[in-house]
Coordinates of C-alpha atoms in Angstrom, one line a residue:
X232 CA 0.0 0.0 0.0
X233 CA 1.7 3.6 -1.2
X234 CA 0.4 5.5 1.2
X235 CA 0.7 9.0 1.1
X236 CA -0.5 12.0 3.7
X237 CA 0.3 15.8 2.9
X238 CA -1.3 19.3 3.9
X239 CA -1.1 22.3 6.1
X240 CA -2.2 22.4 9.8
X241 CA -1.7 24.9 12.5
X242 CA 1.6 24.6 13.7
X243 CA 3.3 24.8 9.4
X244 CA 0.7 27.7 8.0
X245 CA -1.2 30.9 9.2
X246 CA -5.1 31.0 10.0
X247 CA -5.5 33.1 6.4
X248 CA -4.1 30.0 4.7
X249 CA -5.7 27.8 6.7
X250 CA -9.3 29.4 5.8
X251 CA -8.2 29.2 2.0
X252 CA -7.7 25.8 2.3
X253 CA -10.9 24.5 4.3
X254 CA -13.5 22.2 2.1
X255 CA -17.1 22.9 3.9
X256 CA -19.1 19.6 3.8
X257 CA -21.3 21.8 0.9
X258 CA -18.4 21.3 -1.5
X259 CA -16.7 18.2 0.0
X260 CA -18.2 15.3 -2.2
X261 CA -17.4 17.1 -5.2
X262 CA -14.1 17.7 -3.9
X263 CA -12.9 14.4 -3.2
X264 CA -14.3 13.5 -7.0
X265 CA -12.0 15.7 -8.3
X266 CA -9.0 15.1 -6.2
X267 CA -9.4 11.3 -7.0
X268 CA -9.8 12.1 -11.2
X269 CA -6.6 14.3 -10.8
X270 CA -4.5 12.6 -8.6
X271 CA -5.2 8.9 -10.5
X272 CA -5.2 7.4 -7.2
X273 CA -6.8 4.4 -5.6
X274 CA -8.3 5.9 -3.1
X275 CA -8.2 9.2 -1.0
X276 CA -10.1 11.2 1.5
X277 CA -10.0 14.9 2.9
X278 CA -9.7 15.7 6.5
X279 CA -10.7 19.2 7.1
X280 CA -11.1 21.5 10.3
X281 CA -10.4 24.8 11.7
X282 CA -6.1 23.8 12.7
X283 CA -5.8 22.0 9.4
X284 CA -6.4 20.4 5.7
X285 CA -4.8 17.2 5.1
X286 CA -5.0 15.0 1.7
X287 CA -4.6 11.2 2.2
X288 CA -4.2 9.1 -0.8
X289 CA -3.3 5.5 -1.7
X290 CA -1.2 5.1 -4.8
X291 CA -1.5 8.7 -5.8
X292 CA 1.6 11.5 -5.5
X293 CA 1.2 14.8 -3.3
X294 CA 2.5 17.3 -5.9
X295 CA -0.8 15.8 -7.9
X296 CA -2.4 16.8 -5.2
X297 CA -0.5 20.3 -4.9
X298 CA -1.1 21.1 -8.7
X299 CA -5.0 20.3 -8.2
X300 CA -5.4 22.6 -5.0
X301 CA -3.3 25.6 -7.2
X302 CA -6.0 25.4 -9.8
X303 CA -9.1 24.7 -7.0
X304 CA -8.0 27.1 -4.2
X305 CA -6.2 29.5 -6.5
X306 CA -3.2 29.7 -3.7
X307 CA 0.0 30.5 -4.4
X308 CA 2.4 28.1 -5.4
X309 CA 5.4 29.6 -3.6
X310 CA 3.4 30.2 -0.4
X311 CA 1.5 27.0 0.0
X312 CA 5.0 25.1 -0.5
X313 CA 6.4 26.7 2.3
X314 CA 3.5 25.7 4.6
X315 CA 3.4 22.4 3.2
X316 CA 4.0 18.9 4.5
X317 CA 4.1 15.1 3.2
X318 CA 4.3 11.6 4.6
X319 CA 4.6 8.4 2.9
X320 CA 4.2 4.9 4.0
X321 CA 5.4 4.3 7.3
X322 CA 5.5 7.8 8.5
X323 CA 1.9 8.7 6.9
X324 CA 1.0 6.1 8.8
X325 CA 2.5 7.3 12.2
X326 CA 1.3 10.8 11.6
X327 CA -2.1 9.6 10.7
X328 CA -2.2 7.7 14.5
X329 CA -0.6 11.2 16.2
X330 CA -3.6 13.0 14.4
X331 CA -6.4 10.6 15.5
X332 CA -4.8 10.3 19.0
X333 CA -5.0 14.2 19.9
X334 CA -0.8 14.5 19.4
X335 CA -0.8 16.9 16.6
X336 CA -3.3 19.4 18.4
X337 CA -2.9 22.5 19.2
X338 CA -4.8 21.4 23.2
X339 CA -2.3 17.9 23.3
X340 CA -4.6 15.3 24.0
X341 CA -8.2 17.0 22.8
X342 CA -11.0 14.4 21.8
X343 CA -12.5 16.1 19.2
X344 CA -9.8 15.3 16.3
X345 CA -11.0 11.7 16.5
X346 CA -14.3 12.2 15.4
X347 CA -13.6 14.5 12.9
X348 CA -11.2 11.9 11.2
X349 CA -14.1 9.4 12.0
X350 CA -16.5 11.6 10.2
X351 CA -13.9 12.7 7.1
X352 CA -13.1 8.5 6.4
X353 CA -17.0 7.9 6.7
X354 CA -17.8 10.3 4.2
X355 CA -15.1 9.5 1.5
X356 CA -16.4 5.7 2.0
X357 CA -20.2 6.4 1.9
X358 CA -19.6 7.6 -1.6
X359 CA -17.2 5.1 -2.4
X360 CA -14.1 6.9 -2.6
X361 CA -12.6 5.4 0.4
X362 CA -12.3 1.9 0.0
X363 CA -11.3 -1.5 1.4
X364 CA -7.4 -0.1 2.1
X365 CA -8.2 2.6 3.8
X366 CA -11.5 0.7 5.9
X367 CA -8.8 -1.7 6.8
X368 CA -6.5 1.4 7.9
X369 CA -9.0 3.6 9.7
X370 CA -10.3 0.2 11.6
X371 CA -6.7 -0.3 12.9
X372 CA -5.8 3.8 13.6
X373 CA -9.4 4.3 15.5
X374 CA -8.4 1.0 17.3
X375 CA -5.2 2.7 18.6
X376 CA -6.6 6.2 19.2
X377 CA -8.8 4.4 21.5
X378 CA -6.3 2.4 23.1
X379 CA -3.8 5.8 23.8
X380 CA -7.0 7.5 25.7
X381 CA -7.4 4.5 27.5
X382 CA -4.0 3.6 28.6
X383 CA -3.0 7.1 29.2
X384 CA -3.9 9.7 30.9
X385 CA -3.5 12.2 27.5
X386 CA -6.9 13.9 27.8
X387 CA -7.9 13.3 31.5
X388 CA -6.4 17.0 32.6
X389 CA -8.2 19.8 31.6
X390 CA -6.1 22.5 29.6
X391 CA -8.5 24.8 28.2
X392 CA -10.1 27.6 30.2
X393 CA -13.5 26.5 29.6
X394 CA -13.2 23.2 30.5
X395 CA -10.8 23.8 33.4
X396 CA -13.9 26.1 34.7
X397 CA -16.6 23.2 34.4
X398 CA -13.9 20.6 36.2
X399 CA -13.7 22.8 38.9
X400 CA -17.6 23.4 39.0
X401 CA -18.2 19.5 39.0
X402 CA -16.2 19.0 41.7
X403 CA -18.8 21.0 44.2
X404 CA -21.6 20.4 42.8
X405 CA -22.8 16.8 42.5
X406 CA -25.2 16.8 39.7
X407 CA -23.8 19.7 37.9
X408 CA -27.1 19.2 35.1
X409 CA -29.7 20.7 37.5
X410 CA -27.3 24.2 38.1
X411 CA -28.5 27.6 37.0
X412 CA -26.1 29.9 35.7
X413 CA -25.4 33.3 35.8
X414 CA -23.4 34.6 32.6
X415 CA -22.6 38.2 33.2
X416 CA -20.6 39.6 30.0
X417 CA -21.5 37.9 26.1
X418 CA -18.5 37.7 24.5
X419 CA -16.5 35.1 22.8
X420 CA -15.3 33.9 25.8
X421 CA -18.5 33.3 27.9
X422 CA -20.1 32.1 24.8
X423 CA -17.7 29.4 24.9
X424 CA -18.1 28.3 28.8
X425 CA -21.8 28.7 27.7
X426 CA -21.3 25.7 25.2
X427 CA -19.3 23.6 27.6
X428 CA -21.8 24.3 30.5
X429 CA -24.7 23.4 28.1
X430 CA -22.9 20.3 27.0
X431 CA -23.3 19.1 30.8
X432 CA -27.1 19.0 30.4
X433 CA -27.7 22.7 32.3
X434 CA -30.7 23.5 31.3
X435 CA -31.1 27.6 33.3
X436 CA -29.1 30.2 32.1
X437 CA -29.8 34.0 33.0
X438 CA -27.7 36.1 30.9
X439 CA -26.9 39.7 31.7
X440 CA -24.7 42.2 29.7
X441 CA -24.1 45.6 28.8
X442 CA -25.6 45.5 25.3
X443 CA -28.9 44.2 25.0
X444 CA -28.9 42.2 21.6
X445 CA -25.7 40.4 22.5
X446 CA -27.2 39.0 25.8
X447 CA -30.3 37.8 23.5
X448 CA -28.1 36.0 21.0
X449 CA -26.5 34.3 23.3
X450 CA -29.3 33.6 25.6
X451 CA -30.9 32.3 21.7
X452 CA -27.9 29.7 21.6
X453 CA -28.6 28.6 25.3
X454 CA -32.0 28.6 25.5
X455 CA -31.7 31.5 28.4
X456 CA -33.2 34.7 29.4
X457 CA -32.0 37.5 29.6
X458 CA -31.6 40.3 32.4
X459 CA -30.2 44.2 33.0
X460 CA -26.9 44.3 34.5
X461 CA -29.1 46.1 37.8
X462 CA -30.9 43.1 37.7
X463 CA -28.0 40.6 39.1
X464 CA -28.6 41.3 42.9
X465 CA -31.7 40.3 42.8
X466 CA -30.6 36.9 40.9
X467 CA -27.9 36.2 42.6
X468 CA -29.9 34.1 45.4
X469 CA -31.2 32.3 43.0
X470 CA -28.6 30.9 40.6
X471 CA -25.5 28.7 41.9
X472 CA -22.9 29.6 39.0
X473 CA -21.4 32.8 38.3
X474 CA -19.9 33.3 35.0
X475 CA -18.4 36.8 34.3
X476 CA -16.0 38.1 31.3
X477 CA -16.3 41.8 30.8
X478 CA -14.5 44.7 30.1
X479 CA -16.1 46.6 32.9
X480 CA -13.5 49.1 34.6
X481 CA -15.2 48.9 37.9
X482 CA -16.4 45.3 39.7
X483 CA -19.7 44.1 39.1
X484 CA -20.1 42.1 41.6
X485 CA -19.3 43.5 45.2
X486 CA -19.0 41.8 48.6
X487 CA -21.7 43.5 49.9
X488 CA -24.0 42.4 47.0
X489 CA -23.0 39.4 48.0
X490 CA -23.3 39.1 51.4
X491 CA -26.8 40.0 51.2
X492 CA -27.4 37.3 48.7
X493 CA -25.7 34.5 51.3
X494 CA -28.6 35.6 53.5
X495 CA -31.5 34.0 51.3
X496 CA -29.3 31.0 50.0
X497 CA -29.5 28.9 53.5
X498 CA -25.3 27.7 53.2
X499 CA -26.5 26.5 49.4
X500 CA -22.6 26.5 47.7
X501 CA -21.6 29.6 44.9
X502 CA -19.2 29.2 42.5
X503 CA -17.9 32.3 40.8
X504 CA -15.6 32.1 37.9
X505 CA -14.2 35.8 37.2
X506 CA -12.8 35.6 33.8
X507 CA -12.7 39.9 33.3
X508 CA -10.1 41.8 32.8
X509 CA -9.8 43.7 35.0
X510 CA -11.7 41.8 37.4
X511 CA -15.4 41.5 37.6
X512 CA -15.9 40.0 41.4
X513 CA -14.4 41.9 44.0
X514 CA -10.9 40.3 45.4
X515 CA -13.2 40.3 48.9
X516 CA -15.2 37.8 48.0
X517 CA -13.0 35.1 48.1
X518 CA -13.8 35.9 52.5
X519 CA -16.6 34.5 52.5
X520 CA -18.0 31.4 53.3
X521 CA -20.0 29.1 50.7
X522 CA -18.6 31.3 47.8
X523 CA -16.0 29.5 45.9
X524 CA -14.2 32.0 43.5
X525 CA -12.0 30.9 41.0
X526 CA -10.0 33.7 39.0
X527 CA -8.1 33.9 35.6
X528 CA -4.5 33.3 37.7
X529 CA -6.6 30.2 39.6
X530 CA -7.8 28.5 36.5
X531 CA -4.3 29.5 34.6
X532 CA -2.2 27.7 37.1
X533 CA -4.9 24.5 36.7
X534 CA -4.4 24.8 32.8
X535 CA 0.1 25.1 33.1
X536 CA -0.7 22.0 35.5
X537 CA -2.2 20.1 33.8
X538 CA -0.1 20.7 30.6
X539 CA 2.9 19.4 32.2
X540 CA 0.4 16.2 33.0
X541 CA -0.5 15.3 29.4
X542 CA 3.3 16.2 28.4
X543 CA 4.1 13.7 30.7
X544 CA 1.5 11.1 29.1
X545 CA 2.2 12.5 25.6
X546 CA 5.7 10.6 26.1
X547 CA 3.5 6.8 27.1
X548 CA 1.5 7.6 23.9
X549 CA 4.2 8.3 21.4
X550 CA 5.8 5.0 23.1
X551 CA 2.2 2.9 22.6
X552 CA 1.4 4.4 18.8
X553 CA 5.4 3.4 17.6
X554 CA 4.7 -0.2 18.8
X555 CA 1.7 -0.7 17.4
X556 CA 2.9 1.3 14.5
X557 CA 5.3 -1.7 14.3
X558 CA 2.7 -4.1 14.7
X559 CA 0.6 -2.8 12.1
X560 CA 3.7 -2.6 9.2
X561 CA 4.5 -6.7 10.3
X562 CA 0.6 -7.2 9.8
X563 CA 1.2 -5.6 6.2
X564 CA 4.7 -8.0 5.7
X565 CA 2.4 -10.3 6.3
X566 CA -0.3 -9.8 4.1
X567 CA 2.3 -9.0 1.0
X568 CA 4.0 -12.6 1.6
X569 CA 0.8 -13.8 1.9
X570 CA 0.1 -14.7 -2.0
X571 CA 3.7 -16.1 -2.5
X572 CA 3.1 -18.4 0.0
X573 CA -0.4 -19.4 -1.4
X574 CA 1.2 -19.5 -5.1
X575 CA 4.5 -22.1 -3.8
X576 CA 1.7 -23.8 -2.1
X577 CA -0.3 -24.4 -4.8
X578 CA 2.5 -25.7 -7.0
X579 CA 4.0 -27.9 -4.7
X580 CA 1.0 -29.5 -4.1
X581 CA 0.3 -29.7 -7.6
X582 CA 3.3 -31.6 -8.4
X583 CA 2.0 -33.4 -5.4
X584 CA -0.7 -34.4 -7.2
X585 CA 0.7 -35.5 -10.5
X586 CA 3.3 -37.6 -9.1
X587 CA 0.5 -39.4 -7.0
X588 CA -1.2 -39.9 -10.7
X589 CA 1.9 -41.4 -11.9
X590 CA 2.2 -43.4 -8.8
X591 CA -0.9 -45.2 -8.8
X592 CA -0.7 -45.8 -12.6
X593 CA 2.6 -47.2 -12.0
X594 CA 0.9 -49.5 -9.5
X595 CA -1.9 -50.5 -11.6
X596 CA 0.2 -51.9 -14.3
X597 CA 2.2 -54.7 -11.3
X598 CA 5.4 -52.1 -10.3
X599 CA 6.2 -53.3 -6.7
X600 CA 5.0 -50.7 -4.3
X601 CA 8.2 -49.9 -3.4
X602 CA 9.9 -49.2 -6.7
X603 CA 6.7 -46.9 -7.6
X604 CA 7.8 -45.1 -4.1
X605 CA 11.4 -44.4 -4.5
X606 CA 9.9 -43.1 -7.9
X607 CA 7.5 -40.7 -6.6
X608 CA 10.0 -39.6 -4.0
X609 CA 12.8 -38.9 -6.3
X610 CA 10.7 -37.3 -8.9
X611 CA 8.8 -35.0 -6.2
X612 CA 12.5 -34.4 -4.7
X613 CA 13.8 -33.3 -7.9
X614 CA 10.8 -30.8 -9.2
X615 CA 10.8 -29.4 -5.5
X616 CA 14.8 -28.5 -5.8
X617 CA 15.1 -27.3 -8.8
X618 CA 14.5 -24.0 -9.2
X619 CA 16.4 -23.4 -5.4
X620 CA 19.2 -25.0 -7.0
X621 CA 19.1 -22.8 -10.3
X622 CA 18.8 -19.7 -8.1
X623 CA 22.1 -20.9 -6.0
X624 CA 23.9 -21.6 -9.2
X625 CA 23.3 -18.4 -10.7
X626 CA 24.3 -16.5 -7.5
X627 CA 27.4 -18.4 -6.6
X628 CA 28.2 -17.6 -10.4
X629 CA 27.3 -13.9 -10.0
X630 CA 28.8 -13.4 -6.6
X631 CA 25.8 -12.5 -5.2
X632 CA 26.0 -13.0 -1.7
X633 CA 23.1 -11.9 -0.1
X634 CA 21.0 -14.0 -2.3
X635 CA 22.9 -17.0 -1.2
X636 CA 22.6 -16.0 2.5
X637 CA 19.2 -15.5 2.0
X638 CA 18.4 -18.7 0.7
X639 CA 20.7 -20.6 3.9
X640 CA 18.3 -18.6 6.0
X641 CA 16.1 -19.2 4.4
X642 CA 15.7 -23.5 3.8
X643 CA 17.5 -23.5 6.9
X644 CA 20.7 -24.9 5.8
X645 CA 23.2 -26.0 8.6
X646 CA 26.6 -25.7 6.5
X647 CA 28.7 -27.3 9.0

């Protein structure tokens, strides 16, 4: 199998090339038509996201790839080349488990690269594009992606600021689903703890900020309602997150506010995630009790902490994917040898068969038994050596040594 994997991703090419080179799933079918016509191959499939564009092809060269994507994208020859990579065989195979594993990300270890791959081979095989090879391939890289998350430890430590916040929330609220949720500020930021917290099952979100048709997109997304920024002491008893991520140049939320809102909570916990800069909570409030305040520095330190952790499991998953990287290239030895073994097969046992013929003719017509067997043996000897003996002839003529070592190794020949 000529394997081949090439593109751009986000550690070799900027984001403006990056957006130049995305396929949207409107365009993708017609895309991977295309690339297979152009680049003659087997077989091939696109893996496009947001951090890269990678080509995969069997039996097909990456500069046919490069001269369809200068005509398609209408990119710059120079400028692509200098963003561009390329694997073959063995290597596109290792890159291929790194990808699908969450090594080649720009968070190590993140989840969501596997299911875009998953997504990307399913396609290219629905319409037919992806065949048998690469179904065998993709069975054995998922296989292994699995294995790394399961055997390390690569995406068990939170390292994005979203996620770090809802880690730290689970851990003091039990059933983290039935949480309401304050989100003061509606920027990218708390839009994107609003997806995490929403991917937890949290159904209440009460979403105040300063400009009123951002608070109702997002609170749209959510399924929220929104409130007025002077509204937030009188929810504040009532909700048990606090999300904030303004640009205010004053604190939103004081400790007095807050004191008064302890009052009508009966000891229920608070978490407060202060994500402004400057800061949105008063430094204060991290005095009182129940309230559980968790800062940019806080959730920072968590995310450097954690880094260092999958690092450390990065190194166990680079060891696991080279071995069974190993394993898989034997399993392909294998299947190469496979049909020379069935062919010598085949023709021993038909010369098996024809000397048997013989032998029972022989028989039929009064040979002794024996005489008909030192016949068939001798005959059957002779048609099995042969060609090993040509082959040992020729080298010894030639000089050609590692044939003749091969071919001691390989009948297992003791010389002595």
């Amino acid at each position: 199998m000529n394997l081949v994997a090439c593109g751009i991703n986000h550690e070799t090419a900027p984001l403006s090339l990056r957006e130049q080179l995305s396929f949207s799933s409107d365009y993708l079918a017609g895309s991977l038509q295309e690339l297979l016509k152009e680049t003659q191959a087997e077989e091939v499939m696109i893996l496009s996201t947001c951090n890269r564009t990678e080509f995969y092809c069997i039996n097909g060269q990456a500069q046919h790839t490069l001269d369809w994507l200068y005509r398609t994208k209408q990119v710059s020859k120079a400028n692509l080349q200098n963003h561009w990579y390329v694997y073959h065989e063995e290597n596109a195979v290792r890159h291929i488990l790194r990808v699908a594993s969450g090594l080649d990300s720009i968070i190590l270890g993140e989840p969501q690269i596997t299911g875009q791959l998953k997504t990307a081979f399913s396609f290219a095989h629905s319409l037919g594009i992806a065949g048998n090879q690469f179904k065998r391939l993709f069975q054995y890289i998922f296989s292994v992606s699995k294995q790394v998350r399961h055997q390390t430890a690569i995406s068990a430590h939170p390292v994005s600021l979203a996620f770090s916040l809802v880690s730290s929330a689970k851990c003091i609220f039990a059933n983290l689903a039935d949480a309401r949720v304050l989100l003061i500020g509606a920027g990218e930021t708390t839009a994107l703890v609003a997806k995490h917290l929403l991917a937890q099952g949290i159904q209440h979100f009460l979403i105040a900020n300063r400009t009123a048709q951002h608070a109702k997109r997002l609170a749209l997304m959510v399924g929220g309602k929104t409130i007025a920024l002077i509204e937030i002491s009188y929810y504040l008893p009532e909700v048990d997150l606090v999300v904030t991520a303004t640009t205010s140049p004053l604190p939103i939320v004081g400790k007095g506010m807050l004191e008064s809102a302890l009052k009508k909570r009966r000891r229920r916990p608070l978490f407060m995630a202060d994500l402004g800069m400057p800061r949105d909570i008063e430094a204060e409030v991290n005095q009182l009790e129940d309230v559980y305040l968790y800062t940019l520095n806080d959730l920072q330190k968590m995310i450097q902490k954690n880094q260092s952790h999958r690092k450390v499991e990065a190194i166990k998953a680079e060891a696991l994917i080279e071995n069974k990287l190993q394993e898989y290239l034997e399993l392909l030895r294998l299947k190469e040898v496979a049909p020379i073994i069935r062919a010598y097969r085949e023709q021993a046992e038909q010369w098996r068969d024809q000397e048997l013929k013989k032998a029972f003719s022989l028989l039929e017509k009064g040979l002794s038994a024996e005489e008909v067997m030192q016949g068939l043996a001798y005959r059957l000897t002779n048609q099995l050596l042969h060609v090993p003996s040509v082959a040992l002839r020729q080298a010894a003529t030639l000089n050609q040594q590692d044939i003749l070592a091969s071919i001691i190794k390989l009948f297992d020949l003791n010389q002595s």
